[in-house]
Short mmCIF file of N, CA and C and ligand atoms in Angstrom, two decimals:
data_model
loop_
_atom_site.label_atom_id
_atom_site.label_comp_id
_atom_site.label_asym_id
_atom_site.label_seq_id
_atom_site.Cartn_x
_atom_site.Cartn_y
_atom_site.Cartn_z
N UNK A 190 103.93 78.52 104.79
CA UNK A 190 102.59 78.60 104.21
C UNK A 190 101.94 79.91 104.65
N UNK A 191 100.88 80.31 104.10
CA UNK A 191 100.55 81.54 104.04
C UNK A 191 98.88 81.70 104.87
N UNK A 192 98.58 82.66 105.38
CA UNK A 192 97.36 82.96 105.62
C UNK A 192 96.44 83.46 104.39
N UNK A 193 95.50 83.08 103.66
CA UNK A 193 94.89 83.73 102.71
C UNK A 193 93.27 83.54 102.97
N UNK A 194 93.01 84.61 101.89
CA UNK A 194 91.39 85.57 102.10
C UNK A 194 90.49 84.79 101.18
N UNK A 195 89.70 84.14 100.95
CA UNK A 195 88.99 84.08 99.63
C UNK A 195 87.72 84.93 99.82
N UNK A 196 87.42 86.10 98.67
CA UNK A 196 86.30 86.83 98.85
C UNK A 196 85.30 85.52 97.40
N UNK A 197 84.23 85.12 97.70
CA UNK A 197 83.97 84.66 96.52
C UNK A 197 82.64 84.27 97.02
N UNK A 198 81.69 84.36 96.23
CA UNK A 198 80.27 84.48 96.22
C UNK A 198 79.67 82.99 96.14
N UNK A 199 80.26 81.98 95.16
CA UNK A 199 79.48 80.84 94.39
C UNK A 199 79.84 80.13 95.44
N UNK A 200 79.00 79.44 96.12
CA UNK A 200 79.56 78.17 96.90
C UNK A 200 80.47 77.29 96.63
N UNK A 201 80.10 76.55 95.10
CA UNK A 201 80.84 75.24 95.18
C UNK A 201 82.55 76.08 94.31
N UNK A 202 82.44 77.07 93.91
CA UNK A 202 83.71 77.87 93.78
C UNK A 202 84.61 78.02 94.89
N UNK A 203 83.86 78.44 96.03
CA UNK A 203 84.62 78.76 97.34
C UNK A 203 85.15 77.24 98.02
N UNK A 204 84.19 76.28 97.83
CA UNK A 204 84.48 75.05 98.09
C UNK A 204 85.72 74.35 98.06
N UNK A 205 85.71 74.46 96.63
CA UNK A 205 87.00 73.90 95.74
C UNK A 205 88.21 74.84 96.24
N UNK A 206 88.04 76.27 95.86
CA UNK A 206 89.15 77.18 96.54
C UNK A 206 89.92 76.67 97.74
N UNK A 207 89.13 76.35 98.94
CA UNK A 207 89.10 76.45 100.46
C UNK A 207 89.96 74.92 99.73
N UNK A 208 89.41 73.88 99.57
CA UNK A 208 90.05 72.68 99.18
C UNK A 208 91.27 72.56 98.78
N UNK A 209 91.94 73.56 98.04
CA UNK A 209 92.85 73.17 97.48
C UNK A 209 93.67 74.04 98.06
N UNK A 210 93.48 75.11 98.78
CA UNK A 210 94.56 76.11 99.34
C UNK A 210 94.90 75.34 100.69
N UNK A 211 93.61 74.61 101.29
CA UNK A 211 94.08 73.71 102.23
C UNK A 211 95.06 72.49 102.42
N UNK A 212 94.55 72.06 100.94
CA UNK A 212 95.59 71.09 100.74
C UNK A 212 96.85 71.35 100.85
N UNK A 213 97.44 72.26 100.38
CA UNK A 213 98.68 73.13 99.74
C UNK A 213 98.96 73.71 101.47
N UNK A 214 98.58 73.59 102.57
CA UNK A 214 99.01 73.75 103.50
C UNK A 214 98.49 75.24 104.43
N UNK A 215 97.96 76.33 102.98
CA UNK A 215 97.72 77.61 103.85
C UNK A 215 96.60 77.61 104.94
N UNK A 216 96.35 78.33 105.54
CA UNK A 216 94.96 78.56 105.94
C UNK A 216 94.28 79.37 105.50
N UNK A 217 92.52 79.36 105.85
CA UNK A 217 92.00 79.79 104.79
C UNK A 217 90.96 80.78 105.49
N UNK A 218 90.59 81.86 105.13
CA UNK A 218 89.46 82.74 105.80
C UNK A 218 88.17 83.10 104.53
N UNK A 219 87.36 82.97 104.91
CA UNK A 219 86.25 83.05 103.95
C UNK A 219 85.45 84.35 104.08
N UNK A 220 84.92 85.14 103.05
CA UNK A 220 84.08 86.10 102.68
C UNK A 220 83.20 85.82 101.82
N UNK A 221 81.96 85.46 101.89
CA UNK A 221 81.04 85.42 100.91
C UNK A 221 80.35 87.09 99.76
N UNK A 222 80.88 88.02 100.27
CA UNK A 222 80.87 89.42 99.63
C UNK A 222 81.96 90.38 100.10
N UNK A 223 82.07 91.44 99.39
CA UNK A 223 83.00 92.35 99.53
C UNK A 223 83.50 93.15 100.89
N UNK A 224 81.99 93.60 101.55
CA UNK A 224 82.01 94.24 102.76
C UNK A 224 82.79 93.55 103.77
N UNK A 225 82.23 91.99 103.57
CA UNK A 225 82.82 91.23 104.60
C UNK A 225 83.98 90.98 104.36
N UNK A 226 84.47 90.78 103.24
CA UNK A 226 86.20 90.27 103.11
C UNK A 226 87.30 91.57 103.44
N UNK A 227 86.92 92.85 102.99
CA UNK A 227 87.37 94.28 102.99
C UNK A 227 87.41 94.19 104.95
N UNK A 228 86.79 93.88 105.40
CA UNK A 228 87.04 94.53 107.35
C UNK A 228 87.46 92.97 107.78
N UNK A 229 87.42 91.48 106.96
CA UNK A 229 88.60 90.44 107.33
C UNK A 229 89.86 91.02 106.75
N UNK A 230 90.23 91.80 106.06
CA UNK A 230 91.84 91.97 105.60
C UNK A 230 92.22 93.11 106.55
N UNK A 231 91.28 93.82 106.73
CA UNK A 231 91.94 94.99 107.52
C UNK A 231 92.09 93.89 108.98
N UNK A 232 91.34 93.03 109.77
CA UNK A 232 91.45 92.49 111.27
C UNK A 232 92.31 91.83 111.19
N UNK A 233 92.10 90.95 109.79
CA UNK A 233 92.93 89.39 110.09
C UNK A 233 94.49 89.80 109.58
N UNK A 234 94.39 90.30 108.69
CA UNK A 234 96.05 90.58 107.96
C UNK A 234 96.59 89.19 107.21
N UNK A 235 95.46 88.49 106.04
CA UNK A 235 96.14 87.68 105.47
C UNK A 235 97.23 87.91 104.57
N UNK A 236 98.21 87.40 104.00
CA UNK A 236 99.24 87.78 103.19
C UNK A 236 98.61 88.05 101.43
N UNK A 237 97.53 87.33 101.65
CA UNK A 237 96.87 87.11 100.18
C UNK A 237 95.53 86.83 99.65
N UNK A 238 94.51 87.63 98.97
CA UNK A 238 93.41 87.54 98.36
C UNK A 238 93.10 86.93 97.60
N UNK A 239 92.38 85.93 97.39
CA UNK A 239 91.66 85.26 95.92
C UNK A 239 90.29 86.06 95.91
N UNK A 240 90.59 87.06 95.04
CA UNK A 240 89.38 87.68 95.06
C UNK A 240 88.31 87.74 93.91
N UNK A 241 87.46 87.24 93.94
CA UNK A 241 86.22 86.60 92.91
C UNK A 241 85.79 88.12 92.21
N UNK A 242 85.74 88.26 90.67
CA UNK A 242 85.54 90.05 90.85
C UNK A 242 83.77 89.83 90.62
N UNK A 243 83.27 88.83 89.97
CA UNK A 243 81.32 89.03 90.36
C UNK A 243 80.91 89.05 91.54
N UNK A 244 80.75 89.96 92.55
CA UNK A 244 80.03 89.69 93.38
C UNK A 244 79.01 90.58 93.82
N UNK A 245 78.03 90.14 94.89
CA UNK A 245 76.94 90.77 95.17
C UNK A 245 77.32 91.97 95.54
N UNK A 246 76.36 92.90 95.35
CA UNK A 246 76.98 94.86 95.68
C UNK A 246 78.31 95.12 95.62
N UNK A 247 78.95 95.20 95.99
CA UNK A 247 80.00 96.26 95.51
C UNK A 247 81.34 94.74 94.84
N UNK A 248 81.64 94.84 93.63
CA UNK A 248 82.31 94.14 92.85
C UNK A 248 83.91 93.91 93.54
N UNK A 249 84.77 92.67 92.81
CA UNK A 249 85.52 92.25 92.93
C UNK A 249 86.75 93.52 92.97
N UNK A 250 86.52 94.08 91.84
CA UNK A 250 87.28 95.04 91.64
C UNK A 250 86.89 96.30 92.44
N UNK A 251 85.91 96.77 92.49
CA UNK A 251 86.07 98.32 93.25
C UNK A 251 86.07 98.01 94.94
N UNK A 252 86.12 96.15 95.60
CA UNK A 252 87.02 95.94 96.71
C UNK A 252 88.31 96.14 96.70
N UNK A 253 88.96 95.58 95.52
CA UNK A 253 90.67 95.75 95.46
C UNK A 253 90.97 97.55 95.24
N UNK A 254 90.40 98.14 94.87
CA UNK A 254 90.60 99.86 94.39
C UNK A 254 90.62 99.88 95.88
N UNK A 255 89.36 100.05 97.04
CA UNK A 255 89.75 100.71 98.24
C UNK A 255 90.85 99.57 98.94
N UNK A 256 90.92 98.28 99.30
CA UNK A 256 92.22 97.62 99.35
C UNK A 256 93.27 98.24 99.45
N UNK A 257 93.35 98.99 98.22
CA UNK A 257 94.78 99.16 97.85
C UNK A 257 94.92 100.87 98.32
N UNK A 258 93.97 101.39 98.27
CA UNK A 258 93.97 103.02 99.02
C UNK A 258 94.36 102.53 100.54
N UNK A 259 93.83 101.76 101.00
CA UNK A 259 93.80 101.97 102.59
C UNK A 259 94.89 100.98 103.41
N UNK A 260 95.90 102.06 103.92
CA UNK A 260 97.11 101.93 104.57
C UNK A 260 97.23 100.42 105.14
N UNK A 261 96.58 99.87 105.76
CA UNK A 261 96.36 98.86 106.57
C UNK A 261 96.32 97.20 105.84
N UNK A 262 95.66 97.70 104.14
CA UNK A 262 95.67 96.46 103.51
C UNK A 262 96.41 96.37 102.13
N UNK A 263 97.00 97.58 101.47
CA UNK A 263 97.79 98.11 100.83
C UNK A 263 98.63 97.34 100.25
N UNK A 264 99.55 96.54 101.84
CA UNK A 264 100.50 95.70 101.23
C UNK A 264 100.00 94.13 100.99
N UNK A 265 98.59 93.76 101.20
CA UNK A 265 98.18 92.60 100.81
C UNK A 265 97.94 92.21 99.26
N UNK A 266 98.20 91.11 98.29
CA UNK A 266 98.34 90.70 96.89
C UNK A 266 97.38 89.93 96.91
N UNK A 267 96.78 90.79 95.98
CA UNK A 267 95.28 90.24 95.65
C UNK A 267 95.62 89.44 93.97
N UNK A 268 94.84 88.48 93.86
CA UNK A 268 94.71 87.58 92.83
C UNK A 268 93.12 87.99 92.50
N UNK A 269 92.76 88.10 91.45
CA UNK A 269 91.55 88.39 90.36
C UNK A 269 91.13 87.43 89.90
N UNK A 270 89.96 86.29 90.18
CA UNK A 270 88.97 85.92 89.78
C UNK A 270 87.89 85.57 88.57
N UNK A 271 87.91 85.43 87.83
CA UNK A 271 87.11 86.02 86.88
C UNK A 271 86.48 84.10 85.96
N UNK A 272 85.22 84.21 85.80
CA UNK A 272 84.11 83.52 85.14
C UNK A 272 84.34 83.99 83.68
N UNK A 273 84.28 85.31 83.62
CA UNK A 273 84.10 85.88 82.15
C UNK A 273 85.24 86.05 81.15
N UNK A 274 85.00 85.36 80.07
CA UNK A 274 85.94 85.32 79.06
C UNK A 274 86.31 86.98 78.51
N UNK A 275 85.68 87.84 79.35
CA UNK A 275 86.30 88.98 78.53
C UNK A 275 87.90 89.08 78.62
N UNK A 276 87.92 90.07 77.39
CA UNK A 276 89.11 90.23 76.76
C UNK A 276 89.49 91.29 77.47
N UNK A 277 89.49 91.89 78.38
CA UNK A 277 90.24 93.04 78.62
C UNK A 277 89.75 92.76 80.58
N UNK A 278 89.62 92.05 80.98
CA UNK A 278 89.03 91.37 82.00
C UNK A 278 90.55 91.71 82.73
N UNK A 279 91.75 90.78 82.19
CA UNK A 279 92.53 90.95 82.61
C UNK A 279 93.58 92.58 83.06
N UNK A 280 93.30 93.70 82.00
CA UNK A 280 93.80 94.65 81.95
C UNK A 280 92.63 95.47 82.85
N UNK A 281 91.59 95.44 83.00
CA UNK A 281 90.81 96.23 83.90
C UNK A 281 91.23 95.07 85.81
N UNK A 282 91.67 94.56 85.52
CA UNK A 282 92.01 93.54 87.16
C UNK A 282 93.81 94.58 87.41
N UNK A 283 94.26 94.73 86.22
CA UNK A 283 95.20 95.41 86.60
C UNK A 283 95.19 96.78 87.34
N UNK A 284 94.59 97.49 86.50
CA UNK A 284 94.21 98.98 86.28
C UNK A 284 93.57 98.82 87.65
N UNK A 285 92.78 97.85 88.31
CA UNK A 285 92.30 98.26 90.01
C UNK A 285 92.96 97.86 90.94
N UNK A 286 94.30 97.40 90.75
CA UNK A 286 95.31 97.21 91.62
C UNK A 286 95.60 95.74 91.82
N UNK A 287 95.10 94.71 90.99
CA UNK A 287 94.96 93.03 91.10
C UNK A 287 96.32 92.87 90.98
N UNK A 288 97.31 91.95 91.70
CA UNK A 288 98.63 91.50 91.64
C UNK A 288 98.90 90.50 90.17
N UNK A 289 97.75 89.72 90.34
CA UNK A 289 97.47 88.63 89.05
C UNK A 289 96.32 88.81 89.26
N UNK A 290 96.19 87.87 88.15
CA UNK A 290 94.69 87.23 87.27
C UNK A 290 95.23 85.89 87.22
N UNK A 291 93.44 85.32 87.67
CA UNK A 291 93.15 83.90 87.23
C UNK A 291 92.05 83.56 86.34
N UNK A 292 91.78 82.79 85.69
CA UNK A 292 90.73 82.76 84.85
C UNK A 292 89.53 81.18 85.34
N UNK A 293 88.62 81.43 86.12
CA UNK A 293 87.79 80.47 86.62
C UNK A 293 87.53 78.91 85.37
N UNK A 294 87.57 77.61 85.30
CA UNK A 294 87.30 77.09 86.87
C UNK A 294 89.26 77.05 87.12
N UNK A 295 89.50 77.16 88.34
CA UNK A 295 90.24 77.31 89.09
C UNK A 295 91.03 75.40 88.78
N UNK A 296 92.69 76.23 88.12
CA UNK A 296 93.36 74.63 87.97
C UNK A 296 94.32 74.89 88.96
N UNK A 297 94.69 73.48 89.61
CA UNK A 297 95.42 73.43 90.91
C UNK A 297 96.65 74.24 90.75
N UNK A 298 97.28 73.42 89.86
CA UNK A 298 99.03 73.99 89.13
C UNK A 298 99.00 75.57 89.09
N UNK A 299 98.15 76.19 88.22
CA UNK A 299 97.96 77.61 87.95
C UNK A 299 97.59 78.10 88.82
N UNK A 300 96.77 77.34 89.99
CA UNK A 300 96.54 78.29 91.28
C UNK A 300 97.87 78.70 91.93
N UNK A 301 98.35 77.74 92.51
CA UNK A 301 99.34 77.64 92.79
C UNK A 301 100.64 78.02 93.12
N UNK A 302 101.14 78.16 91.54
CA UNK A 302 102.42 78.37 90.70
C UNK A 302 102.01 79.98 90.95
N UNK A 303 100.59 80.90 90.65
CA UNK A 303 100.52 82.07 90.90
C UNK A 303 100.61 82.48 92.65
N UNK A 304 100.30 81.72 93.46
CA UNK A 304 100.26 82.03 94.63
C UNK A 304 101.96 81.92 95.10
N UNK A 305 102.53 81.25 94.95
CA UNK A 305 104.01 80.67 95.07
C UNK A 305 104.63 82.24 94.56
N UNK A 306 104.29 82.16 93.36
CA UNK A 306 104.96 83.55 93.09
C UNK A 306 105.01 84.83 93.67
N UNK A 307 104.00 85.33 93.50
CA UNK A 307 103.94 86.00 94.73
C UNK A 307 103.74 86.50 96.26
N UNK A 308 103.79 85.25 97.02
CA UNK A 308 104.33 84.92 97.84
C UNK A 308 105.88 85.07 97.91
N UNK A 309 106.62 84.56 97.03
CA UNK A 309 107.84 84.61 96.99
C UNK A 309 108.23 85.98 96.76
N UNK A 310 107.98 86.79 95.83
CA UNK A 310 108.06 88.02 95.75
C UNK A 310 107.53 89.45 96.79
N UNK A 311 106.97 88.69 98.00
CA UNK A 311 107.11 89.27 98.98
C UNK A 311 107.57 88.90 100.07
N UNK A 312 108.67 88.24 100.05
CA UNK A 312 110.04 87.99 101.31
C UNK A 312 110.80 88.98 101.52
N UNK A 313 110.80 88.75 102.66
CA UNK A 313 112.56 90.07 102.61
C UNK A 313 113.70 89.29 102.32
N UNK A 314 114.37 90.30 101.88
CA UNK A 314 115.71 89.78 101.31
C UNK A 314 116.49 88.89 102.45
N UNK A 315 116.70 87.57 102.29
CA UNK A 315 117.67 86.40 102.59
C UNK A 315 118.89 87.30 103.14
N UNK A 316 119.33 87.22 104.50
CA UNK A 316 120.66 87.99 105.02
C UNK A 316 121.65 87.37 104.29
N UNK A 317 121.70 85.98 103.62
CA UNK A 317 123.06 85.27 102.69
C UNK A 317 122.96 85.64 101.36
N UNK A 318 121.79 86.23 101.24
CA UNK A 318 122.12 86.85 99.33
C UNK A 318 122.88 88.10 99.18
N UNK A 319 123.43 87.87 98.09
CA UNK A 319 124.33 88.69 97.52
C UNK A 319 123.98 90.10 97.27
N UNK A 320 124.67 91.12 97.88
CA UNK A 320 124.14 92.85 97.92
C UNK A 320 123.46 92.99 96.08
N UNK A 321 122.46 93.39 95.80
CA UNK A 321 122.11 93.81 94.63
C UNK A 321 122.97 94.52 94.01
N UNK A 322 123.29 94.66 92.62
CA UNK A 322 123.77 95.84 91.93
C UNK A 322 123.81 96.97 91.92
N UNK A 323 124.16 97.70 92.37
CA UNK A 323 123.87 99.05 92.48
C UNK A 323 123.88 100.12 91.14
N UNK A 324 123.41 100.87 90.68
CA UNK A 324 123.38 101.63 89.95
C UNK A 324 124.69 102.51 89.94
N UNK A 325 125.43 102.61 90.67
CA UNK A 325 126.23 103.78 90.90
C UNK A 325 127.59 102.71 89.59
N UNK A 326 127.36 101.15 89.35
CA UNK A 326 128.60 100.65 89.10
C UNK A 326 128.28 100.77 87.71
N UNK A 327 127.50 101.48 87.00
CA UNK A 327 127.78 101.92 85.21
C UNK A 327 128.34 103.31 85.47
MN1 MN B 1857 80.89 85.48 91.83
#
């Protein structure tokens, strides 16, 4: 199980969050705004962000932009947040460095199944798996 961040503003949002990541076994560190979640990732070193992109002064997204500049939190996978049905919501969460997108209210399965994933996609390679392909064999 994983250590994870929730940056997220709405109470009964963070509520439910904290609820269900608990359930699921991780532990959980809370940020009610950006400033504060940005100097918990640099101290604490969770593996993973649920990061809410409305929030008070400085937004969901231009937290993940310096995130992802600064050496220390770089390799943490941030998940994107989002209330708003915009259409390009998802492609601007990319474009600031978001690992995924979620689309609020928050379903267990889809939480989840996205956290699992990448989680999984940041293991080191299993010493019993099989050497990758190498390029050199075309
Ligand atoms: Mn918010």
């Amino acid at each position: 199980m994983a250590r994870i961040l929730i940056i997220e503003d709405n109470p009964a949002n963070m509520k439910l969050a904290c609820l269900l990541l608990r359930h699921a076994g991780h532990s959980v560190l809370c940020a009610v705004d950006a400033e504060t979640g940005l100097a918990l990732a640099r101290t604490d070193q969770p593996e993973l962000i649920l990061m809410d992109i409305q929030l008070p002064g400085m937004d969901g997204l231009a937290a993940t932009v310096l995130l992802k500049q600064d050496p220390l939190s770089a390799g943490i996978a941030v998940i994107a947040l989002t209330a708003l049905a915009m259409k390009d919501d998802q492609d601007r969460s990319r474009a600031a460095g978001c690992d995924a997108y979620i689309a609020k209210p928050l379903q267990y399965r889809q939480l989840h199944a996205t956290i699992d994933a990448l989680l999984a996609s940041r293991l080191p390679p299993s010493p019993d798996a099989p050497p990758a392909a190498s390029a050199g064999d075309l």
